[in-house]
PDB file of C-alpha atoms in Angstrom:
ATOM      1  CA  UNK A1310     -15.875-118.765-131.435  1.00 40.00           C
ATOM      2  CA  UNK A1311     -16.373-120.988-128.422  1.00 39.00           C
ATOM      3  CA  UNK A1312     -13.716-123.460-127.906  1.00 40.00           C
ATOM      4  CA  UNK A1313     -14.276-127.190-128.566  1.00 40.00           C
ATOM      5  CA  UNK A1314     -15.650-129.266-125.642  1.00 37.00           C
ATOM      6  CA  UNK A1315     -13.169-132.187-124.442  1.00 38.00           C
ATOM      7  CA  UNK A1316     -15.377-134.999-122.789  1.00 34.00           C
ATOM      8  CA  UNK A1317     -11.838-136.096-120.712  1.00 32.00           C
ATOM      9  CA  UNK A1318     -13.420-133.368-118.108  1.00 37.00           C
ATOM     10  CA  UNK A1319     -16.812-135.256-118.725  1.00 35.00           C
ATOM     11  CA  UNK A1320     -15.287-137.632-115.911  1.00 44.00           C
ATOM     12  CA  UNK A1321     -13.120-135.455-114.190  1.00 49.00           C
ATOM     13  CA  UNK A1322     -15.846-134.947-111.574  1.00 47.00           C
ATOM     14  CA  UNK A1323     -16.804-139.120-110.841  1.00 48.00           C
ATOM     15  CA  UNK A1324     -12.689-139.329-110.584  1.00 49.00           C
ATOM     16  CA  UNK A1325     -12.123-136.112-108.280  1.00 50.00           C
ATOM     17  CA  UNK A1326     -14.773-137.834-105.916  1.00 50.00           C
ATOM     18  CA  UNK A1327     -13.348-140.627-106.015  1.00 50.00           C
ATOM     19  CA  UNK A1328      -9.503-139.094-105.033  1.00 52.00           C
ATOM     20  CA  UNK A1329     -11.076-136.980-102.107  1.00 53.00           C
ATOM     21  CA  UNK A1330     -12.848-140.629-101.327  1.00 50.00           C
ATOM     22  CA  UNK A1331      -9.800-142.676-100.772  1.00 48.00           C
ATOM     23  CA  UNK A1332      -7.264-139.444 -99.207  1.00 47.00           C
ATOM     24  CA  UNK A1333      -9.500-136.796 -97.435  1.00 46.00           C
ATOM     25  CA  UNK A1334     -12.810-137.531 -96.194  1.00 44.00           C
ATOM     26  CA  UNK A1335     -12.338-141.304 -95.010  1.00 39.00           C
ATOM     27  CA  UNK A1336     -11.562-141.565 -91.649  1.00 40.00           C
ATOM     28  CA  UNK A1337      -8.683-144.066 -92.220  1.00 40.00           C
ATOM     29  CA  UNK A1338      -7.380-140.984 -94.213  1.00 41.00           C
ATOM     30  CA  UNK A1339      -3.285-141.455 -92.612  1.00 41.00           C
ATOM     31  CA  UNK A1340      -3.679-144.719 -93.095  1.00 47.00           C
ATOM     32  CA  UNK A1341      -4.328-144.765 -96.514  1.00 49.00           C
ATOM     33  CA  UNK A1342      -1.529-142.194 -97.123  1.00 47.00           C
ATOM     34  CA  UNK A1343       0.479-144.798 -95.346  1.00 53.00           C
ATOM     35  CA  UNK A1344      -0.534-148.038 -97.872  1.00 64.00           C
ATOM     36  CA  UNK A1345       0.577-145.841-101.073  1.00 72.00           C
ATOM     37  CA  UNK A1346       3.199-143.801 -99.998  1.00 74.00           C
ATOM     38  CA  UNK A1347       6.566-145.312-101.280  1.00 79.00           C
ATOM     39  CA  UNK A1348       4.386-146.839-104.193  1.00 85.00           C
ATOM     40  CA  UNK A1349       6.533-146.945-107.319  1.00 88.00           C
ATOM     41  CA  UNK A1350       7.313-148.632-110.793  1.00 91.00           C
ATOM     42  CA  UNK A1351       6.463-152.418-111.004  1.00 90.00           C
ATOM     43  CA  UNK A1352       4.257-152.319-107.961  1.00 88.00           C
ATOM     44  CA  UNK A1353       0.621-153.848-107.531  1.00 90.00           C
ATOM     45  CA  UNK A1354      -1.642-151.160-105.044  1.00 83.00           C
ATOM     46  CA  UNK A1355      -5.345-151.697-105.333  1.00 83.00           C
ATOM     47  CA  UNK A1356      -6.849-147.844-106.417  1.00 81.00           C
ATOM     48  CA  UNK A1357      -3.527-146.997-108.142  1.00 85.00           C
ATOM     49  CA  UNK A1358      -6.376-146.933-111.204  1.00 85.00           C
ATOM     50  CA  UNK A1359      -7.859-143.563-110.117  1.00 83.00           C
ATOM     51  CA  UNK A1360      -4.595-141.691-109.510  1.00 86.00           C
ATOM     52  CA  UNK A1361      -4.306-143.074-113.521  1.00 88.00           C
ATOM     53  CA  UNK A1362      -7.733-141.009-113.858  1.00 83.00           C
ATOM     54  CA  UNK A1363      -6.677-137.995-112.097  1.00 84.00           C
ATOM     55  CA  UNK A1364      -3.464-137.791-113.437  1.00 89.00           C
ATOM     56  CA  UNK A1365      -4.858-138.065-117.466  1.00 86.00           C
ATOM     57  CA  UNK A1366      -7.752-135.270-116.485  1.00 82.00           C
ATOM     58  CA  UNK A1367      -5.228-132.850-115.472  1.00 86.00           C
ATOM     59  CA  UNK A1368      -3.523-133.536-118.756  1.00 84.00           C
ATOM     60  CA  UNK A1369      -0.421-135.173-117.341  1.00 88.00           C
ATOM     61  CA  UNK A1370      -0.425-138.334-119.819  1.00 85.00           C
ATOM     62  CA  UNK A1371       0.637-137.335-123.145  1.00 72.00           C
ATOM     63  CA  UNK A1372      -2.382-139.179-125.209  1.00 68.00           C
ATOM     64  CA  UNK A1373      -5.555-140.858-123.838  1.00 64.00           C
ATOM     65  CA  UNK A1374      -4.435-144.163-125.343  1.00 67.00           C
ATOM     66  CA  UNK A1375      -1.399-144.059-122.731  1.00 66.00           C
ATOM     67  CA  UNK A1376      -2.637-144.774-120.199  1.00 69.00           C
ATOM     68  CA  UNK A1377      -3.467-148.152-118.601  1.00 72.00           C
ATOM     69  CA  UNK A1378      -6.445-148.066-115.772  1.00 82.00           C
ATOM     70  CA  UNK A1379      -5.063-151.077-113.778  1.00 90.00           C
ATOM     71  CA  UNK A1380      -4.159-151.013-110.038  1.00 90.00           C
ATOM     72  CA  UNK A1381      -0.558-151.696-111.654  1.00 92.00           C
ATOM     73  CA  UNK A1382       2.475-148.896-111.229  1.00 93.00           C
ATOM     74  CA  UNK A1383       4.067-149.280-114.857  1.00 92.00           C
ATOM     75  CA  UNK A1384       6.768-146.666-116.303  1.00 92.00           C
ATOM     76  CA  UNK A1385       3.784-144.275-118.056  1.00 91.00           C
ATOM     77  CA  UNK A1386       2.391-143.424-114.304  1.00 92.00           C
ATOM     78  CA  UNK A1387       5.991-142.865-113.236  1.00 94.00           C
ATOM     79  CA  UNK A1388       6.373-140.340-115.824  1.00 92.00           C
ATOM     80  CA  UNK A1389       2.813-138.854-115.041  1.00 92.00           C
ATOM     81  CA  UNK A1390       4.009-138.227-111.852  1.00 94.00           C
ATOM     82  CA  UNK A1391       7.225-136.690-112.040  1.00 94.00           C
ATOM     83  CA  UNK A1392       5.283-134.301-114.763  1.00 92.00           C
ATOM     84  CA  UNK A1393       2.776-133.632-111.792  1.00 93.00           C
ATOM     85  CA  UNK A1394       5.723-133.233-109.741  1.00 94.00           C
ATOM     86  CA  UNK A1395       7.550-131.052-111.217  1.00 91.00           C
ATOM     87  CA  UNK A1396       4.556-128.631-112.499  1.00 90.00           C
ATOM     88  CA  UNK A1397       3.902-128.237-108.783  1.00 92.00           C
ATOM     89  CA  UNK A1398       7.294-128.003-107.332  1.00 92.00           C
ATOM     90  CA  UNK A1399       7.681-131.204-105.387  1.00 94.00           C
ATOM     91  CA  UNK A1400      10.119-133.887-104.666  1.00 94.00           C
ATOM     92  CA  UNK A1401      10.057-135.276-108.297  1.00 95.00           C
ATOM     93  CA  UNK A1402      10.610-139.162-107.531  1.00 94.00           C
ATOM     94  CA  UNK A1403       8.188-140.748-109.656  1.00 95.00           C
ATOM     95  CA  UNK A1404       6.805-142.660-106.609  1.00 93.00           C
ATOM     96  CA  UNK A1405       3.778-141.424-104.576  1.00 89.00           C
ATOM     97  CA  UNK A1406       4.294-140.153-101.215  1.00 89.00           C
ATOM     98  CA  UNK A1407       2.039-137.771 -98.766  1.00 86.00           C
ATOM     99  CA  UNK A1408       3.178-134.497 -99.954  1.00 91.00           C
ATOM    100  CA  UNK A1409       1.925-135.556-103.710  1.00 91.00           C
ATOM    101  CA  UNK A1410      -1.458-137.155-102.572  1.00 86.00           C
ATOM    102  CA  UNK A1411      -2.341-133.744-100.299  1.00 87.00           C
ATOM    103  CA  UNK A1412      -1.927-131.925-103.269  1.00 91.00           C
ATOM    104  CA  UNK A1413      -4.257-133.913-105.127  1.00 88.00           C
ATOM    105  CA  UNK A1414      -6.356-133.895-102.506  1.00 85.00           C
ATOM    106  CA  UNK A1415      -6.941-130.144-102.406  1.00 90.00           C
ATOM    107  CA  UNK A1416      -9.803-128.361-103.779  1.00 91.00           C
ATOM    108  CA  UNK A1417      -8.795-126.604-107.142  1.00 93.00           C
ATOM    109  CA  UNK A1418     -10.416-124.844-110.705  1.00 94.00           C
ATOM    110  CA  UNK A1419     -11.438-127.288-113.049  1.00 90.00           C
ATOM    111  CA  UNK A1420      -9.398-126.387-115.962  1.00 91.00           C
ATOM    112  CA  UNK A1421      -7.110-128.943-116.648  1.00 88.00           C
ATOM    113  CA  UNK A1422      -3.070-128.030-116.340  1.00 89.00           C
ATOM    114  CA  UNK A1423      -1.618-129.814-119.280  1.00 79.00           C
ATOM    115  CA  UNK A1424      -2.771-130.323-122.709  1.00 62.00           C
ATOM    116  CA  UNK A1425      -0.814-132.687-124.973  1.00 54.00           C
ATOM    117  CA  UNK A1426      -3.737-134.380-126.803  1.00 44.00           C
ATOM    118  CA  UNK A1427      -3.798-132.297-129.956  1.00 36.00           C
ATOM    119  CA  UNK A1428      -7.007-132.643-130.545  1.00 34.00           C
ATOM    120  CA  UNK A1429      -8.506-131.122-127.207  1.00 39.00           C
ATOM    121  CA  UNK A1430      -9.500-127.378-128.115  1.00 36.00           C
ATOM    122  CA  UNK A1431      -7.934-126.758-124.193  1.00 37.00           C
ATOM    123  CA  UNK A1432      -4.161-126.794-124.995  1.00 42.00           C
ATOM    124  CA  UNK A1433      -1.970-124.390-123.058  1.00 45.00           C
ATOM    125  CA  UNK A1434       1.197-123.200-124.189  1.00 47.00           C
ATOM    126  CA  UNK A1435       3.739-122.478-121.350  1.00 50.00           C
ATOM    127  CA  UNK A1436       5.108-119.165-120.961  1.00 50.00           C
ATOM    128  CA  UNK A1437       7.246-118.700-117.692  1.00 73.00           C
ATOM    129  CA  UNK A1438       4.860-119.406-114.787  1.00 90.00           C
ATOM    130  CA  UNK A1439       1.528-118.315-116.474  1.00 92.00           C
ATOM    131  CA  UNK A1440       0.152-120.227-119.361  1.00 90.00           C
ATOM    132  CA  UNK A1441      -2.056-119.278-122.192  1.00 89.00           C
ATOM    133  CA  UNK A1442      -5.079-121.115-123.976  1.00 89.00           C
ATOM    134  CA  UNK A1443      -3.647-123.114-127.289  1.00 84.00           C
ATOM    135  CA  UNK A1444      -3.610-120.617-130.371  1.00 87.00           C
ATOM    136  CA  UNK A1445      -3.881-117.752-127.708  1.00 91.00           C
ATOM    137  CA  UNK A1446      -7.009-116.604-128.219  1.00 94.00           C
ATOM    138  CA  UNK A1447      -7.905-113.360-127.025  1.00 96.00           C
ATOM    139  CA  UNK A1448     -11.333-110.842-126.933  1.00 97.00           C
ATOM    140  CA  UNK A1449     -11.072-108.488-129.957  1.00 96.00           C
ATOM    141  CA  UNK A1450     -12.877-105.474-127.832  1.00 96.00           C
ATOM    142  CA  UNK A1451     -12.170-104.161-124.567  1.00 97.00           C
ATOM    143  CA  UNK A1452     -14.976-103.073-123.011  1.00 98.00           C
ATOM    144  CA  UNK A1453     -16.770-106.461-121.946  1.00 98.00           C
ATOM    145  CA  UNK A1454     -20.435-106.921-120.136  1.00 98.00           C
ATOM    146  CA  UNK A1455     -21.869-109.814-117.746  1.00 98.00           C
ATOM    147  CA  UNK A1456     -24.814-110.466-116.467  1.00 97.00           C
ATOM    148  CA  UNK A1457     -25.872-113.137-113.693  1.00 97.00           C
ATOM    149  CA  UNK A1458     -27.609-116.037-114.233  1.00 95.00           C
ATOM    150  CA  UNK A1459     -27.812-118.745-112.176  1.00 96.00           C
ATOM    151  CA  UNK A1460     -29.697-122.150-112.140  1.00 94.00           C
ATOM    152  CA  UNK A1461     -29.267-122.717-108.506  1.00 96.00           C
ATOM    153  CA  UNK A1462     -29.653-120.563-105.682  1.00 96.00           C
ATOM    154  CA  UNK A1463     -26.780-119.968-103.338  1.00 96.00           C
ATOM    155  CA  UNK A1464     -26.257-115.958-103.185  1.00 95.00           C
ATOM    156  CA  UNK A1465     -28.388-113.508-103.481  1.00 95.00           C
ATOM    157  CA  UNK A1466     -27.576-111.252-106.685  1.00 95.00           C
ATOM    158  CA  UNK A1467     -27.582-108.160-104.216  1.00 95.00           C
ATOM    159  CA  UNK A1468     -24.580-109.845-102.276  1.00 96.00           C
ATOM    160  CA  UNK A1469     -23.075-111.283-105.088  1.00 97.00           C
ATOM    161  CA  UNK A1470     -23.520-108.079-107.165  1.00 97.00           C
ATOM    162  CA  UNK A1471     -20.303-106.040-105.549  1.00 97.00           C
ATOM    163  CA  UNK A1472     -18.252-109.195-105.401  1.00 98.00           C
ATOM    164  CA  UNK A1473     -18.435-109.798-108.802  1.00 98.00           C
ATOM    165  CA  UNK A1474     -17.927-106.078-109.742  1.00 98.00           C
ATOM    166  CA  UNK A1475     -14.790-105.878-106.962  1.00 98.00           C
ATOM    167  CA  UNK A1476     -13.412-109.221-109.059  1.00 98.00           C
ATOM    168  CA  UNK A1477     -13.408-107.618-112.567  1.00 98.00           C
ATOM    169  CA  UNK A1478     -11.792-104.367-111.437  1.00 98.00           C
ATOM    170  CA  UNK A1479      -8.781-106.201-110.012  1.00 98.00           C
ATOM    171  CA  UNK A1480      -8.522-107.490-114.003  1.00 98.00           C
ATOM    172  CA  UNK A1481      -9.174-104.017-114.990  1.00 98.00           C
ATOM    173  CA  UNK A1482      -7.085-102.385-113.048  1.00 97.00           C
ATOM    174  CA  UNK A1483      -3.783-103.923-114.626  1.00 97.00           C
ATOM    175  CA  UNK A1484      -4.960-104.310-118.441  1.00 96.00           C
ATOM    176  CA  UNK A1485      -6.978-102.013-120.784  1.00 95.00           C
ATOM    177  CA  UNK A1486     -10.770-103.568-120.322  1.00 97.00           C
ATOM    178  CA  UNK A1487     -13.371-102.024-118.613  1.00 98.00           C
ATOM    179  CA  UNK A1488     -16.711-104.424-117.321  1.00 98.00           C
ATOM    180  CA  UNK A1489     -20.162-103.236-117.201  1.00 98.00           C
ATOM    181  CA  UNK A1490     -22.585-105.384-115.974  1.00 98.00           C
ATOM    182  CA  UNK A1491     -25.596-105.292-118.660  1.00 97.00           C
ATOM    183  CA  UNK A1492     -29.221-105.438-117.764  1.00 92.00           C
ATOM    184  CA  UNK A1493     -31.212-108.790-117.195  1.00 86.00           C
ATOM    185  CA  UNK A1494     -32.734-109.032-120.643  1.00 91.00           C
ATOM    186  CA  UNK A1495     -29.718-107.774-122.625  1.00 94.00           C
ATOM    187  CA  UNK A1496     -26.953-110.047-124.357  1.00 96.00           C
ATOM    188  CA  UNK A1497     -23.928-109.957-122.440  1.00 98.00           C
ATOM    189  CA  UNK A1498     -20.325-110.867-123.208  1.00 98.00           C
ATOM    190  CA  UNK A1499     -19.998-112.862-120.091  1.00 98.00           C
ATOM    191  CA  UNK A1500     -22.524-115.087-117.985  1.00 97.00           C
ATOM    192  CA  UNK A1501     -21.499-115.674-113.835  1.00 98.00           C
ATOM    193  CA  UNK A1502     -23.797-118.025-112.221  1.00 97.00           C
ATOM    194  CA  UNK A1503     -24.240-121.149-109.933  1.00 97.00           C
ATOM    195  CA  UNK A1504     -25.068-124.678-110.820  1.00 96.00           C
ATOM    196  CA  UNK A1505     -25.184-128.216-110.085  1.00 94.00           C
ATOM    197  CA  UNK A1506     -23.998-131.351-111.119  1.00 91.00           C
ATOM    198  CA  UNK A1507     -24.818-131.347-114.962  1.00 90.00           C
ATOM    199  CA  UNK A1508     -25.378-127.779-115.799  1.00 90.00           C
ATOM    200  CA  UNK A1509     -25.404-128.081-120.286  1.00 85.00           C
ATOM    201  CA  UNK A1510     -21.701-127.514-120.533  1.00 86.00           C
ATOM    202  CA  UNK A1511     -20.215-131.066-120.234  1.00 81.00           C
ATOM    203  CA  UNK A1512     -18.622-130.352-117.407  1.00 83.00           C
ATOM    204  CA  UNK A1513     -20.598-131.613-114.587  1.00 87.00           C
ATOM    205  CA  UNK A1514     -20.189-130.722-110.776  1.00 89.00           C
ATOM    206  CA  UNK A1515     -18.740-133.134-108.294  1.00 85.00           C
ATOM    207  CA  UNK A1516     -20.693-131.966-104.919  1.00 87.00           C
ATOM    208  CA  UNK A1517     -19.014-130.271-102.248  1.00 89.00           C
ATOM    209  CA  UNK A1518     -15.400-130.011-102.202  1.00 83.00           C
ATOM    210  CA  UNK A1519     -13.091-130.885-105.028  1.00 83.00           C
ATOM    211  CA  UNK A1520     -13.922-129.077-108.276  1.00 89.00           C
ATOM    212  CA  UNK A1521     -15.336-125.529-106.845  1.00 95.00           C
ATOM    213  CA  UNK A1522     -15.479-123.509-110.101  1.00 95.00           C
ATOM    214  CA  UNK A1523     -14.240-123.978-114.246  1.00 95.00           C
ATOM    215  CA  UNK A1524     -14.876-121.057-117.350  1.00 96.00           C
ATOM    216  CA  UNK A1525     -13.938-120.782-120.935  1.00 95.00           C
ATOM    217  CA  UNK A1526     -11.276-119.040-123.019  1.00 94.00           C
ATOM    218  CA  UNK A1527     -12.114-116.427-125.082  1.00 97.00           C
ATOM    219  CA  UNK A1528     -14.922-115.981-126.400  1.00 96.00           C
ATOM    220  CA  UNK A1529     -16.926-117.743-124.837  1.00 96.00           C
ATOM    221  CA  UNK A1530     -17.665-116.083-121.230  1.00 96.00           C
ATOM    222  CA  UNK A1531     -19.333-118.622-119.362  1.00 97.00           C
ATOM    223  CA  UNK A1532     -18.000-118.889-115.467  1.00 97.00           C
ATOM    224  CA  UNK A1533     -19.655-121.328-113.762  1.00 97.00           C
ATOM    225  CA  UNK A1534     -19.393-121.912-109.733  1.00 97.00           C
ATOM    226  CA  UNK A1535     -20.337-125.020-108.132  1.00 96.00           C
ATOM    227  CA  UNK A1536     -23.403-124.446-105.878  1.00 97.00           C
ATOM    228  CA  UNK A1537     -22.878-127.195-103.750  1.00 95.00           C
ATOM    229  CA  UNK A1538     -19.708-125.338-102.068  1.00 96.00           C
ATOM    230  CA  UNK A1539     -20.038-123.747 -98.577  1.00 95.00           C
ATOM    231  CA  UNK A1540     -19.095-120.124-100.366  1.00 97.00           C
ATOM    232  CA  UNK A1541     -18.705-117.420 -98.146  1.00 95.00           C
ATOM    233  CA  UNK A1542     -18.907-113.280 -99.062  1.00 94.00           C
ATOM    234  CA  UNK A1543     -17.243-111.716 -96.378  1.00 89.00           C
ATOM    235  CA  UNK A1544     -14.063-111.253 -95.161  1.00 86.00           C
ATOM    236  CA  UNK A1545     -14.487-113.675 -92.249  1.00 80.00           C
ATOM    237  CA  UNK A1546     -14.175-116.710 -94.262  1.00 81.00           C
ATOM    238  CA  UNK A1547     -14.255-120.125 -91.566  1.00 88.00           C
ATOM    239  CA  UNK A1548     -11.803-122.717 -92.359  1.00 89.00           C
ATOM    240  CA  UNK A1549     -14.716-125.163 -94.406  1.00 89.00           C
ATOM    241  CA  UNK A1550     -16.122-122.220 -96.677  1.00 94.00           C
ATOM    242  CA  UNK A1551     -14.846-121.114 -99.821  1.00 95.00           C
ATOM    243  CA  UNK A1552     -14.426-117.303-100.775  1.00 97.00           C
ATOM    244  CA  UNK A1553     -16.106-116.223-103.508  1.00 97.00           C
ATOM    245  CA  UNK A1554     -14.286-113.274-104.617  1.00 98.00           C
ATOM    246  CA  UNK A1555     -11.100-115.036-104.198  1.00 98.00           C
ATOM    247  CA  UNK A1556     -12.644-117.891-106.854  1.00 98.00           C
ATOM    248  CA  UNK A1557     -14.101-115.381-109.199  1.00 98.00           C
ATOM    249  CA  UNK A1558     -10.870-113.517-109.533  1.00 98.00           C
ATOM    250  CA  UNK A1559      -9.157-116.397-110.398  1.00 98.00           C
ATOM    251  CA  UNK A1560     -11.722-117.615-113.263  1.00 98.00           C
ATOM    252  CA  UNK A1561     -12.008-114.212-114.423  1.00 98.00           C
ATOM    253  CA  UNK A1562      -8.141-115.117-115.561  1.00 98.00           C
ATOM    254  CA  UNK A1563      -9.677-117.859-117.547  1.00 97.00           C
ATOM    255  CA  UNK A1564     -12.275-115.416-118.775  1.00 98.00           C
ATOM    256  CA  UNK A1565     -10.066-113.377-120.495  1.00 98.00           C
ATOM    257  CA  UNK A1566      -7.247-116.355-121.916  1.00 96.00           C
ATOM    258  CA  UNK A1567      -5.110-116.979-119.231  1.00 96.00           C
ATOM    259  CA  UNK A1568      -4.729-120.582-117.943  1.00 93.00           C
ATOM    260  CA  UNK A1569      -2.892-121.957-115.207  1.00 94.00           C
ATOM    261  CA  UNK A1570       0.480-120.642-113.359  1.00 95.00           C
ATOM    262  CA  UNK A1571       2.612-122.633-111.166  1.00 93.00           C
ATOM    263  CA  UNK A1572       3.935-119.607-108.753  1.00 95.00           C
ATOM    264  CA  UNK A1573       1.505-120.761-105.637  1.00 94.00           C
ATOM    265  CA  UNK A1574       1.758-116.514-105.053  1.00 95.00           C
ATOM    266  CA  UNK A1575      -0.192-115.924-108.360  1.00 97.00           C
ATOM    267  CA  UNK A1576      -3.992-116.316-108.424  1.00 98.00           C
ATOM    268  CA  UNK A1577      -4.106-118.585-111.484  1.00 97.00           C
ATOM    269  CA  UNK A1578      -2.369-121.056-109.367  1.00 97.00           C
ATOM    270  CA  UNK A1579      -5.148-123.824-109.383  1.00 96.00           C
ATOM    271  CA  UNK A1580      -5.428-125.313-105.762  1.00 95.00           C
ATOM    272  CA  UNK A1581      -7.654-123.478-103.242  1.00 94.00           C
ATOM    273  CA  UNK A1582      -7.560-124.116 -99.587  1.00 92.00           C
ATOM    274  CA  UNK A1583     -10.875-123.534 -97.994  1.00 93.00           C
ATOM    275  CA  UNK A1584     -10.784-120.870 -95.624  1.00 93.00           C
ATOM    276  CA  UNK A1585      -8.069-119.208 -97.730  1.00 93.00           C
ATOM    277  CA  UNK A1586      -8.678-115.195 -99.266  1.00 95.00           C
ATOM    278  CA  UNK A1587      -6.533-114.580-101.886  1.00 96.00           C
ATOM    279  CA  UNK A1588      -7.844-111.923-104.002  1.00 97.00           C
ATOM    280  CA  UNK A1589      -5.243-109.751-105.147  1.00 97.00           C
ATOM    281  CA  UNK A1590      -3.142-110.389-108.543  1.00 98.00           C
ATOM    282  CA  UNK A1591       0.373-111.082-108.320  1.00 97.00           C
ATOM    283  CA  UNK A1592       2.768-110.194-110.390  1.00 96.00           C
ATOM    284  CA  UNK A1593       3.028-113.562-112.495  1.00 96.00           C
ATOM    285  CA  UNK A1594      -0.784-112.673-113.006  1.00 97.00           C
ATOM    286  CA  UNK A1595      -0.071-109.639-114.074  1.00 97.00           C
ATOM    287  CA  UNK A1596       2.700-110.653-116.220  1.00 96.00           C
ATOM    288  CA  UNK A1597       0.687-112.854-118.357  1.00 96.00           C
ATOM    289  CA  UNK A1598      -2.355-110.655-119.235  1.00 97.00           C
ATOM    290  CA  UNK A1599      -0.274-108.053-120.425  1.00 96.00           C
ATOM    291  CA  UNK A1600       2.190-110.540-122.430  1.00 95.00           C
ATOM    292  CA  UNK A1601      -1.086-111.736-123.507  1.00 95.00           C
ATOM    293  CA  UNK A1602      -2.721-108.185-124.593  1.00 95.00           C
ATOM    294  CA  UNK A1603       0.432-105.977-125.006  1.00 88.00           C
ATOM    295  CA  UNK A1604       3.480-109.009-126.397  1.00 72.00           C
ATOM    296  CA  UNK A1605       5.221-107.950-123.053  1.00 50.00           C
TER     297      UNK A1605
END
């Protein structure tokens, strides 16, 4: 059964733009670092609004009704952030300084972190550094197929044929499933392609940079990659283009119930820095899909 669709992410995309905006692509981009850092509880900064945003998409607010989109710093953004904080390991002040906004700033999955609305079919349940999907859910066969289907054209399917196969076998390779890819006109358990902007899922696409990729929990099998990236397929990867196999690997995680970890080492860690390969498990990874599969 495909899990319930959240529209929270709906807007996830307008807000991400609007993050990168203010903190990476404007030229005053120090400057603006400069206006918010030392920000904190009881202050008035205008924008403090769409850190609000980003904060609740990521699942850092504990209800939707929580939170407050005014430029105003009150006590439930202070909490927000030291949740954000701590997740990702930094100075947990409650106040907003450069190391927090860089992080936001950074291109990363679309899954959300934190789920504390209980009625958002997303919720993870934290278990060491790797997290699961809410109620665990988990594919009742092992041997899964995928086909590629794409509504935009990026890669070719003969380049992104091996990539894709190279991504499931690191999965494979540490678990019991085995991945076939089925033929064109055949069902499949899992669908890879690329799309833009709205794509039918709810989930829309934010343009380059920002939100590069999202998929489902079990059993659903969509993974969906956003084709207004500059992806790369080789293994000389520039500093503006994102690797594909590096990506895939990481939703492929998502594919088969695994959410978000907060060891930076692991590949369900969320942020991506362009340029960046990273497309080997680590052992976090491989912690989780076998507590997942095998209660260990």
């Amino acid at each position: 059964m495909a899990p319930k669709l959240s529209h929270h992410i709906i807007s996830k995309a307008l807000l991400l733009l609007i993050i990168q905006s203010l903190f990476v692509n404007s030229e005053s981009h120090s400057r603006s670092l400069q206006l918010f850092e030392g920000a904190q509880k009881g202050y008035t900064f205008k924008g403090l609004n769409h850190v609000k945003q980003y904060l609740k998409a990521f699942g850092y607010y504990y209800s939707i009704n929580d939170v407050n989109f005014t430029d105003h710093f009150d006590s439930l953004l202070e909490s927000a952030l030291k949740a954000y904080q701590q997740y990702y390991r930094l100075e947990v002040t409650g106040k907003i300084n450069s190391d927090t906004m860089k992080k936001m700033s950074t291109p990363r999955c679309g899954v959300r972190d934190v789920f504390n609305d209980s009625n958002d079919g997303f919720k993870f349940r934290m278990v060491a550094n790797y997290t699961f999907f809410n109620g665990m859910p988990r594919w009742n066969k092992r041997q899964l197929t995928y086909k590629l289907r794409s509504s935009a054209y990026v890669i070719s399917d003969r380049q992104l044929r091996p990539i894709i196969a190279r991504a499931f076998g690191k999965w494979a390779d540490v678990s019991n499933f085995t991945f076939r890819e089925a033929w064109v006109f055949n069902p499949s358990d899992i669908v890879v392609g690329f799309h833009r902007r709205f794509h039918w899922d709810n989930y829309p696409f934010d343009g380059p940079g920002n939100i590069l990729a999202h998929a489902f929990a079990p059993e659903d099998g969509r993974l969906h990659y956003d084709a207004d990236e500059n992806w790369s397929t080789n293994n000389l990867t520039r500093l503006d283009q994102i690797d594909v196999e590096s990506v895939s690997v990481h939703e492929i995680g998502h594919i088969l119930g695994l959410g978000h970890s907060r060891d930076p080492n692991a590949i369900m860690y969320p942020y991506y820095r362009p340029g960046t390969i990273k497309r080997n498990l680590g052992q976090d990874d491989i912690d989780g899909i076998r507590a997942l599969y095998f209660g260990r």
